[in-house]
Coordinates of C-alpha atoms in Angstrom, one line a residue:
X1 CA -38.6 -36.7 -34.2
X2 CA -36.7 -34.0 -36.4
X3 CA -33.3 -33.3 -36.7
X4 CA -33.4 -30.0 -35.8
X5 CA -34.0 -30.1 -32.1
X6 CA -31.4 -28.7 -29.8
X7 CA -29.1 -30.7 -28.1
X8 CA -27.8 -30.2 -24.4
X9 CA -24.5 -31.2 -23.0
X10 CA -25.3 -34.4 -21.2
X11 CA -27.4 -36.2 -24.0
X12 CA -24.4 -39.1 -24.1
X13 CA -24.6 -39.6 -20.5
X14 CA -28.4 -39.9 -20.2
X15 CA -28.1 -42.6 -23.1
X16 CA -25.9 -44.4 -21.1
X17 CA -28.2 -44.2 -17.8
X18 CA -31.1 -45.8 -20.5
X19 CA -33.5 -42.7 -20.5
X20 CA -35.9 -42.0 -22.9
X21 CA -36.3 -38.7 -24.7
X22 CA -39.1 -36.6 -26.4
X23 CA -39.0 -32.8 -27.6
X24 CA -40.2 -30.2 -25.0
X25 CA -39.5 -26.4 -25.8
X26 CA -37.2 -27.5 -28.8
X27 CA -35.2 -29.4 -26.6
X28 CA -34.2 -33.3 -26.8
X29 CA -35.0 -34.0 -23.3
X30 CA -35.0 -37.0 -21.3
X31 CA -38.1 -38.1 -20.3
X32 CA -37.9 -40.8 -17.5
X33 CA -35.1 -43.7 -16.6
X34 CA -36.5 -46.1 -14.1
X35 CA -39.7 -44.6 -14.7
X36 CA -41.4 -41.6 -14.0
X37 CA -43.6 -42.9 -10.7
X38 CA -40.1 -44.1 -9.4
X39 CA -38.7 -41.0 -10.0
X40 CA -41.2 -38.9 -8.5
X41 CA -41.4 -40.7 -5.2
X42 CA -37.5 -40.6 -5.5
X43 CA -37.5 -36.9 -4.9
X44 CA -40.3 -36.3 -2.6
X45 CA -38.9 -39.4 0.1
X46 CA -35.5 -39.2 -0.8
X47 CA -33.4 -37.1 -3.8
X48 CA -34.1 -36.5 -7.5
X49 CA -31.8 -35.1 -10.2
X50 CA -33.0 -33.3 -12.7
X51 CA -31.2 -31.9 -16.3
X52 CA -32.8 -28.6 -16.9
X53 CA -30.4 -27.4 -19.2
X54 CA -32.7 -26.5 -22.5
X55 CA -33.8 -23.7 -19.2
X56 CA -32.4 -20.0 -21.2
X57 CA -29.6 -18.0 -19.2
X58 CA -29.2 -14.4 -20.1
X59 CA -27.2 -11.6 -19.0
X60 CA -27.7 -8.0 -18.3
X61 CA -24.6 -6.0 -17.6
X62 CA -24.2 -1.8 -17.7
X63 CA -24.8 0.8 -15.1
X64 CA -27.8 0.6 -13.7
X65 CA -28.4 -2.9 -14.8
X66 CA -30.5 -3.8 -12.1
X67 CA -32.8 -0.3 -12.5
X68 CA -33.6 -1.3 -16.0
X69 CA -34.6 -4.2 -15.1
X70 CA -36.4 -3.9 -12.2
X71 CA -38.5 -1.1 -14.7
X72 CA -39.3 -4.0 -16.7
X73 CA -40.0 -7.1 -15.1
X74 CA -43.0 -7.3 -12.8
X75 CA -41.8 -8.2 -9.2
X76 CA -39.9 -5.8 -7.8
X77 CA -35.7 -6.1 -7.4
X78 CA -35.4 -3.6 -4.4
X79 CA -36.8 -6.4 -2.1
X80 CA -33.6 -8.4 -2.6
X81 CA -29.8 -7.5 -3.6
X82 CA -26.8 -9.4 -3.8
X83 CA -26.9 -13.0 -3.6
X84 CA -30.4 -13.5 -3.8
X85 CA -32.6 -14.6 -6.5
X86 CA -36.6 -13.8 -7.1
X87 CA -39.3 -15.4 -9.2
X88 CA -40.6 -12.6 -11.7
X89 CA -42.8 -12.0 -15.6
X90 CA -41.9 -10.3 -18.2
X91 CA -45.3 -8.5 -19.8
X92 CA -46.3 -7.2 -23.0
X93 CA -49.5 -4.8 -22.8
X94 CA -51.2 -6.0 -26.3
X95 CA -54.8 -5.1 -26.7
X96 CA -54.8 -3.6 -23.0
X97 CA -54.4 -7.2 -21.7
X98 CA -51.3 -8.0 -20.0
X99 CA -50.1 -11.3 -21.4
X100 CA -46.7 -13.2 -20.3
X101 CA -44.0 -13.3 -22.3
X102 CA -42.4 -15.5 -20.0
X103 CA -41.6 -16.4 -16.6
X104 CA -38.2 -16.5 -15.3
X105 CA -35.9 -16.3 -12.3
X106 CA -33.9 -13.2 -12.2
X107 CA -30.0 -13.4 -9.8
X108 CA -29.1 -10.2 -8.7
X109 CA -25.4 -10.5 -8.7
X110 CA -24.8 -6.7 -8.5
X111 CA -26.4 -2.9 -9.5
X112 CA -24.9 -3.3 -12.4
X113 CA -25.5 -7.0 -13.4
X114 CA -28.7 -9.2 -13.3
X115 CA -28.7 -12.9 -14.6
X116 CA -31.9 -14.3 -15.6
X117 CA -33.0 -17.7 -16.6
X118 CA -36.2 -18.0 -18.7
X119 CA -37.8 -21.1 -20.2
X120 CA -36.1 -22.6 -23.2
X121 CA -38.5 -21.5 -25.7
X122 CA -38.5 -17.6 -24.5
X123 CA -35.1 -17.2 -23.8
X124 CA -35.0 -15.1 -27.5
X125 CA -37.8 -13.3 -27.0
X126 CA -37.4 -12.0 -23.7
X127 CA -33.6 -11.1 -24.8
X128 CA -34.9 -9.2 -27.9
X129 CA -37.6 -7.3 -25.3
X130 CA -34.8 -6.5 -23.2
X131 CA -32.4 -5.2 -26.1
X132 CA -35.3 -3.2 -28.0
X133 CA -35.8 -0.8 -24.8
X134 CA -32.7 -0.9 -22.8
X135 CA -31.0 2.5 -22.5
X136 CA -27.3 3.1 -23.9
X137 CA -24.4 1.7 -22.5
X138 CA -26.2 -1.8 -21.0
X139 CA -25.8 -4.6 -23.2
X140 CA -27.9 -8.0 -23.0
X141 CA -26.7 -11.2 -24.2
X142 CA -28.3 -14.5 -25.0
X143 CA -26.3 -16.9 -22.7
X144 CA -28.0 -20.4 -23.3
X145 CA -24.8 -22.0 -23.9
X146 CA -22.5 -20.7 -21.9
X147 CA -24.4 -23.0 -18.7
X148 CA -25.9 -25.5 -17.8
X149 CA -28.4 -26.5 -15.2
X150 CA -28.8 -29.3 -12.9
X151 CA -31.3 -29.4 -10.2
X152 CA -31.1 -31.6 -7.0
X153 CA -34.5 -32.0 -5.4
X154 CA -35.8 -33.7 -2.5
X155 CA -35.2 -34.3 1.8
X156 CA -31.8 -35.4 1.0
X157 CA -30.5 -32.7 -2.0
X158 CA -28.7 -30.7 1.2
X159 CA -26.7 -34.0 1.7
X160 CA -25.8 -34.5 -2.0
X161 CA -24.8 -31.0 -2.2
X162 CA -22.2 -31.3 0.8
X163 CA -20.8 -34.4 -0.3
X164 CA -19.1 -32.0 -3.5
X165 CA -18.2 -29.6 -1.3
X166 CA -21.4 -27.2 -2.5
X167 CA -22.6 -24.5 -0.3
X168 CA -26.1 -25.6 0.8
X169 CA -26.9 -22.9 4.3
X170 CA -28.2 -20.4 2.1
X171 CA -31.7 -19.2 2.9
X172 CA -34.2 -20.1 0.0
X173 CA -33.7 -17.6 -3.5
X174 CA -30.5 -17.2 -2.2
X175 CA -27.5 -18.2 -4.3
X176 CA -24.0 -18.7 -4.1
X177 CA -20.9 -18.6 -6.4
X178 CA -18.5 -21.9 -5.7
X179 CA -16.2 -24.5 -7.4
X180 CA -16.0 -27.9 -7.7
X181 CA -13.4 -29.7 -9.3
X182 CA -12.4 -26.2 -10.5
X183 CA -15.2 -25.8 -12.4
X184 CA -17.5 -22.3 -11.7
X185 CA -20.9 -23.7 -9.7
X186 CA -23.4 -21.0 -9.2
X187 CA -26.0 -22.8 -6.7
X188 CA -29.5 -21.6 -5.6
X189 CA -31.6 -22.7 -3.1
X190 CA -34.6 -23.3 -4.9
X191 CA -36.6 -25.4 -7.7
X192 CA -39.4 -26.8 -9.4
X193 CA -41.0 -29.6 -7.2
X194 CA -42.2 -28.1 -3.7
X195 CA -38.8 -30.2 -1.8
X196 CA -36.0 -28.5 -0.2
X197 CA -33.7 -28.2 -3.6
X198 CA -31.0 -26.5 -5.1
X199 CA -30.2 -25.6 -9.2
X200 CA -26.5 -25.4 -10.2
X201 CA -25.7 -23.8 -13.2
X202 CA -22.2 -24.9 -14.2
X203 CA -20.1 -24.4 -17.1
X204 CA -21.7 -26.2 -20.0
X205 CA -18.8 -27.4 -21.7
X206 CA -17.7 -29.3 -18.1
X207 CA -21.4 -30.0 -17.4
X208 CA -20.5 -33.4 -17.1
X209 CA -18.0 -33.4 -14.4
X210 CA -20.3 -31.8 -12.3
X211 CA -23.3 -34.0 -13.3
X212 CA -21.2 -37.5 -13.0
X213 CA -20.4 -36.8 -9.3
X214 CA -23.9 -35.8 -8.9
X215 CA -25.4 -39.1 -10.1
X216 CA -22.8 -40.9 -7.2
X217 CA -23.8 -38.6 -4.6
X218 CA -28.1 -39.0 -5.4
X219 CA -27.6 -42.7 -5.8
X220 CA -25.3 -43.2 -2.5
X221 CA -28.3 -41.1 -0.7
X222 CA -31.1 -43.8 -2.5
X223 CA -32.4 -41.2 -5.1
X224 CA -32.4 -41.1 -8.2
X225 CA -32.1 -39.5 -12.0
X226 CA -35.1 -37.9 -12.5
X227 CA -36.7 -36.6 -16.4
X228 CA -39.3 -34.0 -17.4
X229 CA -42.3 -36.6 -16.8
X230 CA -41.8 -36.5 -12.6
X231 CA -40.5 -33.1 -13.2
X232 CA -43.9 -32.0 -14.6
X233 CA -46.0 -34.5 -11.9
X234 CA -43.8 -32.5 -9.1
X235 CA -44.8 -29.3 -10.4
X236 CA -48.4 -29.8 -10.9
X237 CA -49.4 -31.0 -7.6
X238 CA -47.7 -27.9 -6.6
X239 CA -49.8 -25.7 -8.6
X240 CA -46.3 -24.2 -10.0
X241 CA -47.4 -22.4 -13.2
X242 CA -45.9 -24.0 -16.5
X243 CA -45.6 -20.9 -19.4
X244 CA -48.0 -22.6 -22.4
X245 CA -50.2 -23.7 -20.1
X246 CA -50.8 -21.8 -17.3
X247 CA -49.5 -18.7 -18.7
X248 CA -49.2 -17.6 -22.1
X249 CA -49.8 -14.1 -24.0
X250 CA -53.5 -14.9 -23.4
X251 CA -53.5 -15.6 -19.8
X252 CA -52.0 -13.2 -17.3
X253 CA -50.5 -13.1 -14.0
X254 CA -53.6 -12.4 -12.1
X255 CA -55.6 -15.3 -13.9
X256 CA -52.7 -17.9 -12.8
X257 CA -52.6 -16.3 -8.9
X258 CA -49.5 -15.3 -9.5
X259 CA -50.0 -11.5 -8.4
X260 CA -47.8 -11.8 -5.3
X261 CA -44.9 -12.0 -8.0
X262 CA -45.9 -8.2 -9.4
X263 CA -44.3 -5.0 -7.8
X264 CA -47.7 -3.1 -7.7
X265 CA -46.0 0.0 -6.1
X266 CA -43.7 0.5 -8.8
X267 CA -44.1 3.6 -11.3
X268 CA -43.4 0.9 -14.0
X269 CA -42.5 -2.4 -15.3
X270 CA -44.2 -3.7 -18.5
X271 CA -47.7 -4.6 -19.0
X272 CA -48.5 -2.3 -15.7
X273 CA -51.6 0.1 -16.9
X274 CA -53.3 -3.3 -17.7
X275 CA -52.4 -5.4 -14.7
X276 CA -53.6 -2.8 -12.7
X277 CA -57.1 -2.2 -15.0
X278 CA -57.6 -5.8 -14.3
X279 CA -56.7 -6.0 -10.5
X280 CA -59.1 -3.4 -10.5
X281 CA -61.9 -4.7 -12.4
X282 CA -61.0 -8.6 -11.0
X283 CA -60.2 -11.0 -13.9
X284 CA -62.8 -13.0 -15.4
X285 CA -61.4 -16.5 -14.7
X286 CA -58.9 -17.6 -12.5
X287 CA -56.3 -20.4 -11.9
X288 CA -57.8 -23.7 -9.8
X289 CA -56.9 -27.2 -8.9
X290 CA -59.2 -29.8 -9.9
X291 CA -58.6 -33.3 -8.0
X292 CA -60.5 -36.5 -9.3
X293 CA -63.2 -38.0 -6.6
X294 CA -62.7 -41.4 -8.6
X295 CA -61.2 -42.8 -11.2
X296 CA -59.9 -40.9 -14.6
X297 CA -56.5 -39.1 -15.7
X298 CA -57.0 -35.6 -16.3
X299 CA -54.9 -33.8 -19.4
X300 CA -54.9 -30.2 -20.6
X301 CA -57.2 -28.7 -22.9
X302 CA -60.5 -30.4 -21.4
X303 CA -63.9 -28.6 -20.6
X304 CA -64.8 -28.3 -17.0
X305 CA -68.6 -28.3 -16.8
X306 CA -71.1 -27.4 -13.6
X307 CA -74.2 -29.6 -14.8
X308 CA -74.1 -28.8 -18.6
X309 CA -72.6 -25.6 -18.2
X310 CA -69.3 -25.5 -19.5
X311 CA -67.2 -22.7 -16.6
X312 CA -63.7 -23.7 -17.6
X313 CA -61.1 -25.5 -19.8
X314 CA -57.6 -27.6 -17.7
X315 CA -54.7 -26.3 -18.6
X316 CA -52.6 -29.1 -17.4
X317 CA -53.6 -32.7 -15.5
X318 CA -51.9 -35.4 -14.8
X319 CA -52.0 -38.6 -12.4
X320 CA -50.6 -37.8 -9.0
X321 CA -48.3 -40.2 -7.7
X322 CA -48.4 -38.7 -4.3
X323 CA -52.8 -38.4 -4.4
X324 CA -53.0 -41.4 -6.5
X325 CA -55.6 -40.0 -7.6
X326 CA -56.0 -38.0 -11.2
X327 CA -55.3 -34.1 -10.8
X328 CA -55.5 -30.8 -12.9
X329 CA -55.1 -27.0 -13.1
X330 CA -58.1 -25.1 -14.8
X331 CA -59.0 -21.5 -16.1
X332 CA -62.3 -21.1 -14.7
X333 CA -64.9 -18.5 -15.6
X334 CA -65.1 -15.9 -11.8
X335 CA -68.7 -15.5 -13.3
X336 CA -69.8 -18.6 -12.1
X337 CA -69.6 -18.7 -8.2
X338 CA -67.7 -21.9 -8.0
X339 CA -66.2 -22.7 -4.0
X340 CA -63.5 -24.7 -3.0
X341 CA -65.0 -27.9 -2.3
X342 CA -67.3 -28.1 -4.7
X343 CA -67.8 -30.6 -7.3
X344 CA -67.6 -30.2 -10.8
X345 CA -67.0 -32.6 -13.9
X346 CA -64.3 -32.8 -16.7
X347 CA -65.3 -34.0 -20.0
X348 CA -62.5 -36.2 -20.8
X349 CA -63.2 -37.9 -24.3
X350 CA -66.8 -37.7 -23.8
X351 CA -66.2 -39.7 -20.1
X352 CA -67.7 -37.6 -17.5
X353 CA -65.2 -37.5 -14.5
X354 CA -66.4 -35.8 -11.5
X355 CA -63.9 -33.6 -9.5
X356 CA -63.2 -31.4 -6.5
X357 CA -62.3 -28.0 -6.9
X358 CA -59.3 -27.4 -4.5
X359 CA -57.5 -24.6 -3.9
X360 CA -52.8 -25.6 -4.8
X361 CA -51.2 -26.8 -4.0
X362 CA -52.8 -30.8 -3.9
X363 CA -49.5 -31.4 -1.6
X364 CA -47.7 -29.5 1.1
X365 CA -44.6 -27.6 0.0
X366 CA -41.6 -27.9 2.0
X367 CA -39.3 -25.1 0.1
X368 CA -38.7 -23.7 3.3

């Protein structure tokens, strides 16, 4: 482990709670406490915690803000306004394929200001993107630093929320600005696991104020500190897309099913001559779930075979703590006629483990 990772606000405090750490995104990032099985149940039955701060925060502020954006990113801003929040891409049209950037969330606070929150290791190049074609008198700032972000997931996150005082009625992608402690909380009803949830983004420099009482009010509802190994078993038996894996500059939105996040009636947003070429044409493989039939832990990277065929390659697998059983994402080929329901195999180490292709998610969100 280098010495040049970045650092978030809270690494003293999740020393002291006996986590473990490993690099993610350039990030020093906990990995798991009590472990990540514990953790994962924690916050579908009960509450999780999760420090997400190594997450990018940006800012876009000007007139017409919000136009500029909504020209640039994918889904389209005039759905929503004030208050709300919406999962969008950022494109770049390279060789007439549209690959992502990066995913984000973008918080329309007014016309004339958007907040977004990439992934950790986009957060410069989506800020450069933004500043290379923005139009005079808007100006685009990197913001990592200046929050951080916390999320509370799980039945009982509502409960945690109130016991600070947090606002926690709003309807989900909404957001709302609040204090605690007299510290600035922005709080949004949403998340990365499939539970009823809410990420704060606090001050980062009193971070730990806000994450202190937080720890009290999860553990006094039975939950627990959760890391980014149940954070990422959470997210895959959602099917939620992770950017490396499930989309990159290689794969595109229509390829990870995430389409319904694209404004297709829009005269423009980046990357939109060759989503549309390839919503036309269909794409040539497509985002699936795979779920084990018996034993075997499925990982990224492995070759998903019909017979001896090879139609497809995981992008991420993991073992599910809810299935108990091993699960996986997978780019497969659209050439070969492959049904839900079907079994296939995954070539794991020269094991043959035979799988159901499923359509995600493996378990039923509750978000809503």
């Amino acid at each position: 482990m280098t010495d040049d990772l970045l650092h978030g606000p809270l690494e003293d405090r999740h020393r002291e709670l006996g986590a473990s750490f490993a690099e993610f995104g350039g990030w020093l990032m906990p990995v798991s406490y009590a472990g990540t099985v514990s953790e994962h149940n924690a916050t579908r039955e009960t509450v999780g915690l999760f420090d997400v701060s190594h997450l990018g925060k940006a800012l876009v502020k000007g007139p017409g803000a919000a136009a500029y954006v909504n020209s640039a990113l994918t889904n389209d801003l005039n759905r929503i306004g004030p208050g709300k929040a919406q999962y969008t891409l950022c494109c770049k049209d390279e060789g007439g394929v549209a690959g992502v950037i990066d995913d984000l969330i973008a918080y329309y606070v007014s016309d004339d200001e958007i907040f977004l929150v990439p992934n950790a290791a986009n957060t410069a190049a989506v800020v450069a993107e933004l500043k290379k074609h923005a139009p005079d008198g808007l100006t685009i700032t990197d913001e990592h630093r200046s929050y951080a972000v916390l999320a509370v997931q799980g039945p009982k996150s509502a409960e945690v929320l109130e016991s600070l005082g947090l606002p926690t009625e709003m309807d989900y992608m909404g957001y709302a600005d609040a204090e605690y402690n007299g510290v600035f909380v922005r709080v949004c009803r949403t998340g990365y696991t499939g539970e009823h949830g809410y990420e704060l983004l606090p001050a980062w420099d009193r971070a730990g104020e806000v994450f202190d009482a937080l720890v009290t009010g999860v553990r006094a509802a039975g939950g627990e500190p959760a890391g980014l190994g149940a954070r990422d078993t959470l997210r895959t038996e959602m099917g939620y897309p992770l950017h490396g894996h499930e989309l990159s500059l290689d794969i595109s939105p229509l390829q990870a099913r995430c389409g319904w996040a694209i404004g297709w009636k829009k005269d423009a947003f980046w990357g939109r001559d060759a989503l549309l070429a390839e919503k036309q044409a269909g794409p040539t493989r497509v985002l699936r779930g795979l779920k084990a039939v018996g034993r075997g832990v499925l990982r990224a990277d492995l070759a998903v075979l019909d017979g001896d065929t090879q139609i497809g390659t995981t992008t991420s697998g993991t073992f599910s703590p809810s299935l108990k059983v091993g699960i996986a994402l997978a780019l497969i080929d659209t050439a070969h006629d492959i049904a839900d329901g079907q079994r296939v195999s995954v070539d794991v180490r020269g094991r043959v483990v035979e799988c159901e292709v499923v359509k995600p998610p493996f378990v039923a969100p509750k978000t809503r």
